[in-house]
Amino acid sequence: VIFYHSYYLLFLFKFIKIFKKYNLIIEVEESYKAAWGKSDSEINNEIKNLKGADAYIYVNDLLPNFIENTKPYVVCYGNYEVKDSLSTKKRNNKKRIVYAGLISEKDASDIYLALNAMKYLDDSYSLSILGYGSDYALNKLKQYIVEKDLSNNVVYEGFLKGDDYINFLNNCDFAINPRFLSDNLSDYTFPSKVLAYLSVGLPVVSTPIRCIEESKVSDLISFSESADPLSFSNAIKKLNLNTNPVFTIESLDKEFIVDLKRLLENVAG
């Protein structure tokens, strides 16, 4: 049984395993407590509950050291499906940046790191924001863009998914992952949007977080020196746009298929 880690159902699968005697593989996409910014004790308790499976599918290369590295495991960073690049017409000659993800209400958050970095970039750059959040968060975002005089270079495009999302990414020059979450929390995650960006061939600028730095896609990412708006803007300016990460993603896909098959054979005995 491959169980996608659900915080509220894991105990049930482990309990049934006592009687049914099946092999349990847990797919760990993140620690929910870490993603929610909870205390170390709460995170450790969740991690403790994840122990005891027969094998694991982890979302980053750090999790085995926190949960279980003596049992068979494979690592999958996300969806490795390479999306066909579409020939699209840019709206203007600006270098078009895309940010996709949560629009937080907090000033100290990913989206506001991105916005504040735009203050240090000239008019040759534009930022398109694709995201979701509460009505309060979205209204605050729009107001901030106006108040900080960013309207000429920053546009909130709404929330897109599926083909609309992929088509929009294909109309951008590069993507950003301004992660404000500290390493002691982000160590338990992997930003899924990074794989989405790479799978359409977009170069990516990210803050320096260990879960990406110690991954097999680290060479595809341009890292800022810190989670500081000025540092992040400098990384954007230095970005080489003449790169294509698609071949690496295709290679990771083939590698994962082989590794997963080997894991299933190992567990099945």
PDB file of C-alpha atoms in Angstrom:
ATOM      1  CA  VAL A   1       0.000   0.000   0.000  1.00  0.00           C
ATOM      2  CA  ILE A   2       1.373   3.398  -0.999  1.00  0.00           C
ATOM      3  CA  PHE A   3      -0.002   5.972   1.411  1.00  0.00           C
ATOM      4  CA  TYR A   4       0.146   9.683   0.566  1.00  0.00           C
ATOM      5  CA  HIS A   5       0.951  11.297   3.887  1.00  0.00           C
ATOM      6  CA  SER A   6      -2.247  12.665   5.348  1.00  0.00           C
ATOM      7  CA  TYR A   7      -1.788  14.069   8.821  1.00  0.00           C
ATOM      8  CA  TYR A   8      -5.141  12.825  10.113  1.00  0.00           C
ATOM      9  CA  LEU A   9      -5.239   9.354   8.488  1.00  0.00           C
ATOM     10  CA  LEU A  10      -1.718   7.973   8.971  1.00  0.00           C
ATOM     11  CA  PHE A  11      -2.469   6.438  12.364  1.00  0.00           C
ATOM     12  CA  LEU A  12      -5.388   4.503  10.822  1.00  0.00           C
ATOM     13  CA  PHE A  13      -3.211   2.919   8.101  1.00  0.00           C
ATOM     14  CA  LYS A  14      -0.526   1.990  10.619  1.00  0.00           C
ATOM     15  CA  PHE A  15      -3.163   0.470  12.932  1.00  0.00           C
ATOM     16  CA  ILE A  16      -4.753  -1.622  10.151  1.00  0.00           C
ATOM     17  CA  LYS A  17      -1.273  -2.801   9.134  1.00  0.00           C
ATOM     18  CA  ILE A  18      -0.997  -4.650  12.455  1.00  0.00           C
ATOM     19  CA  PHE A  19      -3.849  -6.958  11.415  1.00  0.00           C
ATOM     20  CA  LYS A  20      -3.595  -7.023   7.613  1.00  0.00           C
ATOM     21  CA  LYS A  21       0.206  -7.434   7.528  1.00  0.00           C
ATOM     22  CA  TYR A  22       0.641  -5.451   4.307  1.00  0.00           C
ATOM     23  CA  ASN A  23       3.781  -3.591   3.234  1.00  0.00           C
ATOM     24  CA  LEU A  24       3.358   0.137   3.780  1.00  0.00           C
ATOM     25  CA  ILE A  25       5.097   2.776   1.652  1.00  0.00           C
ATOM     26  CA  ILE A  26       4.583   6.338   2.835  1.00  0.00           C
ATOM     27  CA  GLU A  27       4.883   9.201   0.358  1.00  0.00           C
ATOM     28  CA  VAL A  28       6.051  12.242   2.341  1.00  0.00           C
ATOM     29  CA  GLU A  29       5.491  15.475   0.426  1.00  0.00           C
ATOM     30  CA  GLU A  30       6.052  17.704   3.448  1.00  0.00           C
ATOM     31  CA  SER A  31       5.737  18.004   7.174  1.00  0.00           C
ATOM     32  CA  TYR A  32       2.425  19.751   7.654  1.00  0.00           C
ATOM     33  CA  LYS A  33       3.501  21.135  11.004  1.00  0.00           C
ATOM     34  CA  ALA A  34       6.632  22.655   9.434  1.00  0.00           C
ATOM     35  CA  ALA A  35       4.629  24.113   6.527  1.00  0.00           C
ATOM     36  CA  TRP A  36       2.238  25.629   9.055  1.00  0.00           C
ATOM     37  CA  GLY A  37       5.159  27.120  10.992  1.00  0.00           C
ATOM     38  CA  LYS A  38       4.487  25.173  14.186  1.00  0.00           C
ATOM     39  CA  SER A  39       6.893  24.525  17.063  1.00  0.00           C
ATOM     40  CA  ASP A  40       9.823  22.097  16.955  1.00  0.00           C
ATOM     41  CA  SER A  41       8.051  19.754  19.364  1.00  0.00           C
ATOM     42  CA  GLU A  42       4.984  19.556  17.122  1.00  0.00           C
ATOM     43  CA  ILE A  43       7.150  18.933  14.054  1.00  0.00           C
ATOM     44  CA  ASN A  44       9.133  16.239  15.874  1.00  0.00           C
ATOM     45  CA  ASN A  45       5.915  14.534  16.971  1.00  0.00           C
ATOM     46  CA  GLU A  46       4.683  14.399  13.371  1.00  0.00           C
ATOM     47  CA  ILE A  47       8.045  13.050  12.203  1.00  0.00           C
ATOM     48  CA  LYS A  48       7.939  10.391  14.927  1.00  0.00           C
ATOM     49  CA  ASN A  49       4.540   9.231  13.660  1.00  0.00           C
ATOM     50  CA  LEU A  50       5.951   8.824  10.141  1.00  0.00           C
ATOM     51  CA  LYS A  51       8.436   6.215  11.291  1.00  0.00           C
ATOM     52  CA  GLY A  52       7.648   2.513  11.002  1.00  0.00           C
ATOM     53  CA  ALA A  53       6.850   2.154   7.298  1.00  0.00           C
ATOM     54  CA  ASP A  54       8.476  -0.493   5.095  1.00  0.00           C
ATOM     55  CA  ALA A  55       9.665   2.075   2.539  1.00  0.00           C
ATOM     56  CA  TYR A  56       9.341   5.759   1.682  1.00  0.00           C
ATOM     57  CA  ILE A  57       8.952   8.187  -1.186  1.00  0.00           C
ATOM     58  CA  TYR A  58      10.464  11.488  -0.053  1.00  0.00           C
ATOM     59  CA  VAL A  59      10.061  14.924  -1.606  1.00  0.00           C
ATOM     60  CA  ASN A  60      13.623  16.029  -0.903  1.00  0.00           C
ATOM     61  CA  ASP A  61      17.048  14.620  -0.073  1.00  0.00           C
ATOM     62  CA  LEU A  62      17.011  15.857   3.531  1.00  0.00           C
ATOM     63  CA  LEU A  63      13.914  14.032   4.813  1.00  0.00           C
ATOM     64  CA  PRO A  64      15.521  10.557   5.026  1.00  0.00           C
ATOM     65  CA  ASN A  65      17.868  11.893   7.704  1.00  0.00           C
ATOM     66  CA  PHE A  66      14.940  13.240   9.728  1.00  0.00           C
ATOM     67  CA  ILE A  67      12.523  10.325   9.339  1.00  0.00           C
ATOM     68  CA  GLU A  68      14.097   7.028   8.252  1.00  0.00           C
ATOM     69  CA  ASN A  69      17.148   6.318   6.100  1.00  0.00           C
ATOM     70  CA  THR A  70      17.682   2.635   6.919  1.00  0.00           C
ATOM     71  CA  LYS A  71      14.568   1.523   5.037  1.00  0.00           C
ATOM     72  CA  PRO A  72      14.346   1.556   1.198  1.00  0.00           C
ATOM     73  CA  TYR A  73      13.438   4.970  -0.183  1.00  0.00           C
ATOM     74  CA  VAL A  74      13.388   7.070  -3.335  1.00  0.00           C
ATOM     75  CA  VAL A  75      13.268  10.831  -3.805  1.00  0.00           C
ATOM     76  CA  CYS A  76      10.852  12.609  -6.124  1.00  0.00           C
ATOM     77  CA  TYR A  77      10.827  16.424  -6.145  1.00  0.00           C
ATOM     78  CA  GLY A  78       7.481  16.699  -7.898  1.00  0.00           C
ATOM     79  CA  ASN A  79       5.905  16.347 -11.320  1.00  0.00           C
ATOM     80  CA  TYR A  80       8.627  15.613 -13.888  1.00  0.00           C
ATOM     81  CA  GLU A  81       6.277  15.862 -16.861  1.00  0.00           C
ATOM     82  CA  VAL A  82       7.884  18.202 -19.381  1.00  0.00           C
ATOM     83  CA  LYS A  83       5.358  20.596 -20.880  1.00  0.00           C
ATOM     84  CA  ASP A  84       5.504  21.478 -24.555  1.00  0.00           C
ATOM     85  CA  SER A  85       6.782  24.978 -25.112  1.00  0.00           C
ATOM     86  CA  LEU A  86       4.332  27.101 -27.046  1.00  0.00           C
ATOM     87  CA  SER A  87       5.342  29.873 -29.399  1.00  0.00           C
ATOM     88  CA  THR A  88       3.803  32.899 -27.742  1.00  0.00           C
ATOM     89  CA  LYS A  89       4.086  36.599 -28.400  1.00  0.00           C
ATOM     90  CA  LYS A  90       5.460  38.732 -25.589  1.00  0.00           C
ATOM     91  CA  ARG A  91       3.421  41.772 -24.700  1.00  0.00           C
ATOM     92  CA  ASN A  92       6.488  44.013 -24.634  1.00  0.00           C
ATOM     93  CA  ASN A  93      10.266  43.941 -24.625  1.00  0.00           C
ATOM     94  CA  LYS A  94      10.581  43.680 -20.864  1.00  0.00           C
ATOM     95  CA  LYS A  95      12.125  40.659 -19.160  1.00  0.00           C
ATOM     96  CA  ARG A  96       8.996  39.062 -17.811  1.00  0.00           C
ATOM     97  CA  ILE A  97       9.250  37.465 -14.366  1.00  0.00           C
ATOM     98  CA  VAL A  98       6.579  35.184 -12.955  1.00  0.00           C
ATOM     99  CA  TYR A  99       5.748  34.450  -9.317  1.00  0.00           C
ATOM    100  CA  ALA A 100       3.172  31.741  -8.650  1.00  0.00           C
ATOM    101  CA  GLY A 101       1.896  30.708  -5.247  1.00  0.00           C
ATOM    102  CA  LEU A 102       0.295  31.821  -2.030  1.00  0.00           C
ATOM    103  CA  ILE A 103      -0.499  35.484  -1.494  1.00  0.00           C
ATOM    104  CA  SER A 104       0.060  35.830   2.237  1.00  0.00           C
ATOM    105  CA  GLU A 105      -1.393  38.483   4.500  1.00  0.00           C
ATOM    106  CA  LYS A 106       1.964  38.774   6.289  1.00  0.00           C
ATOM    107  CA  ASP A 107       4.501  41.453   5.373  1.00  0.00           C
ATOM    108  CA  ALA A 108       7.317  38.959   6.035  1.00  0.00           C
ATOM    109  CA  SER A 109       6.370  36.486   3.305  1.00  0.00           C
ATOM    110  CA  ASP A 110       7.394  35.207  -0.128  1.00  0.00           C
ATOM    111  CA  ILE A 111       5.252  37.577  -2.153  1.00  0.00           C
ATOM    112  CA  TYR A 112       6.411  40.709  -0.345  1.00  0.00           C
ATOM    113  CA  LEU A 113      10.031  39.649  -0.711  1.00  0.00           C
ATOM    114  CA  ALA A 114       9.349  39.507  -4.457  1.00  0.00           C
ATOM    115  CA  LEU A 115       7.631  42.906  -4.486  1.00  0.00           C
ATOM    116  CA  ASN A 116      10.373  44.580  -2.466  1.00  0.00           C
ATOM    117  CA  ALA A 117      13.019  43.126  -4.779  1.00  0.00           C
ATOM    118  CA  MET A 118      11.256  44.805  -7.713  1.00  0.00           C
ATOM    119  CA  LYS A 119      12.067  48.203  -6.162  1.00  0.00           C
ATOM    120  CA  TYR A 120      15.730  47.584  -7.022  1.00  0.00           C
ATOM    121  CA  LEU A 121      15.089  46.615 -10.647  1.00  0.00           C
ATOM    122  CA  ASP A 122      14.747  49.048 -13.524  1.00  0.00           C
ATOM    123  CA  ASP A 123      11.910  49.308 -16.019  1.00  0.00           C
ATOM    124  CA  SER A 124      13.361  46.562 -18.229  1.00  0.00           C
ATOM    125  CA  TYR A 125      11.818  44.029 -15.817  1.00  0.00           C
ATOM    126  CA  SER A 126       8.159  43.245 -15.132  1.00  0.00           C
ATOM    127  CA  LEU A 127       6.603  40.904 -12.578  1.00  0.00           C
ATOM    128  CA  SER A 128       3.454  38.876 -13.204  1.00  0.00           C
ATOM    129  CA  ILE A 129       1.855  37.445 -10.071  1.00  0.00           C
ATOM    130  CA  LEU A 130      -0.253  34.285 -10.255  1.00  0.00           C
ATOM    131  CA  GLY A 131      -1.622  33.370  -6.880  1.00  0.00           C
ATOM    132  CA  TYR A 132      -4.352  32.702  -4.421  1.00  0.00           C
ATOM    133  CA  GLY A 133      -5.201  33.993  -0.981  1.00  0.00           C
ATOM    134  CA  SER A 134      -7.921  35.495   1.175  1.00  0.00           C
ATOM    135  CA  ASP A 135      -9.836  38.551  -0.020  1.00  0.00           C
ATOM    136  CA  TYR A 136      -7.975  40.572   2.593  1.00  0.00           C
ATOM    137  CA  ALA A 137      -4.574  39.327   1.330  1.00  0.00           C
ATOM    138  CA  LEU A 138      -5.425  40.065  -2.309  1.00  0.00           C
ATOM    139  CA  ASN A 139      -6.736  43.551  -1.529  1.00  0.00           C
ATOM    140  CA  LYS A 140      -3.650  44.257   0.558  1.00  0.00           C
ATOM    141  CA  LEU A 141      -1.417  43.114  -2.310  1.00  0.00           C
ATOM    142  CA  LYS A 142      -3.134  45.366  -4.850  1.00  0.00           C
ATOM    143  CA  GLN A 143      -2.999  48.319  -2.465  1.00  0.00           C
ATOM    144  CA  TYR A 144       0.720  47.723  -1.787  1.00  0.00           C
ATOM    145  CA  ILE A 145       1.483  47.708  -5.526  1.00  0.00           C
ATOM    146  CA  VAL A 146      -0.180  51.121  -5.885  1.00  0.00           C
ATOM    147  CA  GLU A 147       1.274  52.640  -2.703  1.00  0.00           C
ATOM    148  CA  LYS A 148       4.846  51.599  -3.592  1.00  0.00           C
ATOM    149  CA  ASP A 149       4.476  52.924  -7.149  1.00  0.00           C
ATOM    150  CA  LEU A 150       5.003  49.493  -8.711  1.00  0.00           C
ATOM    151  CA  SER A 151       1.983  49.515 -11.020  1.00  0.00           C
ATOM    152  CA  ASN A 152       4.033  50.018 -14.182  1.00  0.00           C
ATOM    153  CA  ASN A 153       6.103  46.885 -13.586  1.00  0.00           C
ATOM    154  CA  VAL A 154       3.948  44.598 -11.399  1.00  0.00           C
ATOM    155  CA  VAL A 155       0.599  43.034 -12.337  1.00  0.00           C
ATOM    156  CA  TYR A 156      -1.585  40.620 -10.365  1.00  0.00           C
ATOM    157  CA  GLU A 157      -2.902  38.251 -13.026  1.00  0.00           C
ATOM    158  CA  GLY A 158      -5.225  36.177 -10.846  1.00  0.00           C
ATOM    159  CA  PHE A 159      -5.193  32.429 -10.192  1.00  0.00           C
ATOM    160  CA  LEU A 160      -4.628  30.071 -13.125  1.00  0.00           C
ATOM    161  CA  LYS A 161      -4.422  26.292 -13.365  1.00  0.00           C
ATOM    162  CA  GLY A 162      -4.067  23.541 -15.937  1.00  0.00           C
ATOM    163  CA  ASP A 163      -3.327  24.547 -19.519  1.00  0.00           C
ATOM    164  CA  ASP A 164      -4.005  28.216 -18.762  1.00  0.00           C
ATOM    165  CA  TYR A 165      -1.242  28.136 -16.145  1.00  0.00           C
ATOM    166  CA  ILE A 166       1.248  26.355 -18.422  1.00  0.00           C
ATOM    167  CA  ASN A 167       0.470  28.670 -21.341  1.00  0.00           C
ATOM    168  CA  PHE A 168       1.055  31.685 -19.131  1.00  0.00           C
ATOM    169  CA  LEU A 169       4.418  30.341 -17.931  1.00  0.00           C
ATOM    170  CA  ASN A 170       5.428  29.846 -21.560  1.00  0.00           C
ATOM    171  CA  ASN A 171       4.916  33.554 -22.096  1.00  0.00           C
ATOM    172  CA  CYS A 172       7.447  34.484 -19.392  1.00  0.00           C
ATOM    173  CA  ASP A 173      11.239  34.761 -19.451  1.00  0.00           C
ATOM    174  CA  PHE A 174      12.055  33.356 -16.010  1.00  0.00           C
ATOM    175  CA  ALA A 175      10.505  32.510 -12.664  1.00  0.00           C
ATOM    176  CA  ILE A 176      11.263  33.260  -9.029  1.00  0.00           C
ATOM    177  CA  ASN A 177      11.053  31.312  -5.801  1.00  0.00           C
ATOM    178  CA  PRO A 178      11.505  33.937  -3.051  1.00  0.00           C
ATOM    179  CA  ARG A 179      11.165  31.563  -0.115  1.00  0.00           C
ATOM    180  CA  PHE A 180      10.848  33.375   3.215  1.00  0.00           C
ATOM    181  CA  LEU A 181      10.510  30.155   5.241  1.00  0.00           C
ATOM    182  CA  SER A 182      13.646  29.447   7.291  1.00  0.00           C
ATOM    183  CA  ASP A 183      15.723  26.303   6.733  1.00  0.00           C
ATOM    184  CA  ASN A 184      14.595  24.661   9.973  1.00  0.00           C
ATOM    185  CA  LEU A 185      11.082  24.640   8.479  1.00  0.00           C
ATOM    186  CA  SER A 186      11.719  24.429   4.724  1.00  0.00           C
ATOM    187  CA  ASP A 187      13.976  21.382   5.260  1.00  0.00           C
ATOM    188  CA  TYR A 188      10.734  19.385   5.473  1.00  0.00           C
ATOM    189  CA  THR A 189       9.350  20.614   2.135  1.00  0.00           C
ATOM    190  CA  PHE A 190      10.158  21.151  -1.538  1.00  0.00           C
ATOM    191  CA  PRO A 191       8.490  23.993  -3.485  1.00  0.00           C
ATOM    192  CA  SER A 192       6.384  22.258  -6.133  1.00  0.00           C
ATOM    193  CA  LYS A 193       6.311  25.390  -8.277  1.00  0.00           C
ATOM    194  CA  VAL A 194      10.057  25.057  -8.885  1.00  0.00           C
ATOM    195  CA  LEU A 195       9.409  21.828 -10.823  1.00  0.00           C
ATOM    196  CA  ALA A 196       6.542  23.500 -12.677  1.00  0.00           C
ATOM    197  CA  TYR A 197       8.850  26.317 -13.741  1.00  0.00           C
ATOM    198  CA  LEU A 198      11.673  24.003 -14.802  1.00  0.00           C
ATOM    199  CA  SER A 199       9.364  21.653 -16.720  1.00  0.00           C
ATOM    200  CA  VAL A 200       8.466  24.423 -19.168  1.00  0.00           C
ATOM    201  CA  GLY A 201      12.115  25.436 -19.552  1.00  0.00           C
ATOM    202  CA  LEU A 202      12.094  28.548 -17.367  1.00  0.00           C
ATOM    203  CA  PRO A 203      15.297  29.571 -15.563  1.00  0.00           C
ATOM    204  CA  VAL A 204      14.642  30.044 -11.826  1.00  0.00           C
ATOM    205  CA  VAL A 205      15.969  32.455  -9.210  1.00  0.00           C
ATOM    206  CA  SER A 206      15.550  31.297  -5.607  1.00  0.00           C
ATOM    207  CA  THR A 207      16.545  32.252  -2.123  1.00  0.00           C
ATOM    208  CA  PRO A 208      19.187  29.879  -0.684  1.00  0.00           C
ATOM    209  CA  ILE A 209      17.213  27.105   1.004  1.00  0.00           C
ATOM    210  CA  ARG A 210      18.789  23.736   1.770  1.00  0.00           C
ATOM    211  CA  CYS A 211      16.033  21.563   0.324  1.00  0.00           C
ATOM    212  CA  ILE A 212      16.851  22.977  -3.124  1.00  0.00           C
ATOM    213  CA  GLU A 213      20.582  23.536  -2.645  1.00  0.00           C
ATOM    214  CA  GLU A 214      21.036  19.861  -1.700  1.00  0.00           C
ATOM    215  CA  SER A 215      18.929  18.511  -4.549  1.00  0.00           C
ATOM    216  CA  LYS A 216      19.653  17.248  -8.049  1.00  0.00           C
ATOM    217  CA  VAL A 217      18.174  20.408  -9.541  1.00  0.00           C
ATOM    218  CA  SER A 218      20.435  22.796  -7.638  1.00  0.00           C
ATOM    219  CA  ASP A 219      22.634  23.344 -10.703  1.00  0.00           C
ATOM    220  CA  LEU A 220      19.574  24.613 -12.559  1.00  0.00           C
ATOM    221  CA  ILE A 221      18.791  27.292  -9.969  1.00  0.00           C
ATOM    222  CA  SER A 222      20.374  30.727  -9.534  1.00  0.00           C
ATOM    223  CA  PHE A 223      20.516  31.471  -5.813  1.00  0.00           C
ATOM    224  CA  SER A 224      20.582  34.836  -4.091  1.00  0.00           C
ATOM    225  CA  GLU A 225      23.030  35.270  -1.228  1.00  0.00           C
ATOM    226  CA  SER A 226      20.238  35.769   1.303  1.00  0.00           C
ATOM    227  CA  ALA A 227      16.493  36.230   1.742  1.00  0.00           C
ATOM    228  CA  ASP A 228      16.910  39.984   1.381  1.00  0.00           C
ATOM    229  CA  PRO A 229      15.199  42.054  -1.338  1.00  0.00           C
ATOM    230  CA  LEU A 230      18.433  43.701  -2.511  1.00  0.00           C
ATOM    231  CA  SER A 231      20.287  40.383  -2.599  1.00  0.00           C
ATOM    232  CA  PHE A 232      17.391  38.791  -4.476  1.00  0.00           C
ATOM    233  CA  SER A 233      17.297  41.590  -7.043  1.00  0.00           C
ATOM    234  CA  ASN A 234      21.049  41.205  -7.613  1.00  0.00           C
ATOM    235  CA  ALA A 235      20.562  37.491  -8.324  1.00  0.00           C
ATOM    236  CA  ILE A 236      17.873  38.395 -10.860  1.00  0.00           C
ATOM    237  CA  LYS A 237      20.211  40.822 -12.618  1.00  0.00           C
ATOM    238  CA  LYS A 238      22.932  38.152 -12.871  1.00  0.00           C
ATOM    239  CA  LEU A 239      20.630  35.436 -14.196  1.00  0.00           C
ATOM    240  CA  ASN A 240      21.650  33.733 -17.422  1.00  0.00           C
ATOM    241  CA  LEU A 241      18.519  33.431 -19.545  1.00  0.00           C
ATOM    242  CA  ASN A 242      20.192  31.201 -22.120  1.00  0.00           C
ATOM    243  CA  THR A 243      19.686  27.984 -20.204  1.00  0.00           C
ATOM    244  CA  ASN A 244      17.211  25.156 -20.684  1.00  0.00           C
ATOM    245  CA  PRO A 245      16.548  22.832 -17.728  1.00  0.00           C
ATOM    246  CA  VAL A 246      14.205  20.502 -19.642  1.00  0.00           C
ATOM    247  CA  PHE A 247      16.854  17.866 -20.391  1.00  0.00           C
ATOM    248  CA  THR A 248      17.680  17.498 -16.691  1.00  0.00           C
ATOM    249  CA  ILE A 249      13.999  17.127 -15.801  1.00  0.00           C
ATOM    250  CA  GLU A 250      13.591  14.419 -18.435  1.00  0.00           C
ATOM    251  CA  SER A 251      16.632  12.627 -17.012  1.00  0.00           C
ATOM    252  CA  LEU A 252      15.238  12.816 -13.472  1.00  0.00           C
ATOM    253  CA  ASP A 253      11.961  11.350 -14.721  1.00  0.00           C
ATOM    254  CA  LYS A 254      13.710   8.311 -16.229  1.00  0.00           C
ATOM    255  CA  GLU A 255      15.862   7.880 -13.124  1.00  0.00           C
ATOM    256  CA  PHE A 256      12.836   7.991 -10.817  1.00  0.00           C
ATOM    257  CA  ILE A 257      11.003   5.326 -12.838  1.00  0.00           C
ATOM    258  CA  VAL A 258      13.956   2.969 -12.461  1.00  0.00           C
ATOM    259  CA  ASP A 259      14.376   3.749  -8.751  1.00  0.00           C
ATOM    260  CA  LEU A 260      10.672   3.326  -7.997  1.00  0.00           C
ATOM    261  CA  LYS A 261      10.548  -0.028  -9.778  1.00  0.00           C
ATOM    262  CA  ARG A 262      13.555  -1.186  -7.762  1.00  0.00           C
ATOM    263  CA  LEU A 263      11.939   0.019  -4.519  1.00  0.00           C
ATOM    264  CA  LEU A 264       8.681  -1.841  -5.214  1.00  0.00           C
ATOM    265  CA  GLU A 265      10.565  -5.037  -6.054  1.00  0.00           C
ATOM    266  CA  ASN A 266      12.610  -4.680  -2.870  1.00  0.00           C
ATOM    267  CA  VAL A 267       9.566  -4.202  -0.648  1.00  0.00           C
ATOM    268  CA  ALA A 268       7.603  -6.977  -2.314  1.00  0.00           C
ATOM    269  CA  GLY A 269      10.515  -9.331  -1.642  1.00  0.00           C
TER     270      GLY A 269
END
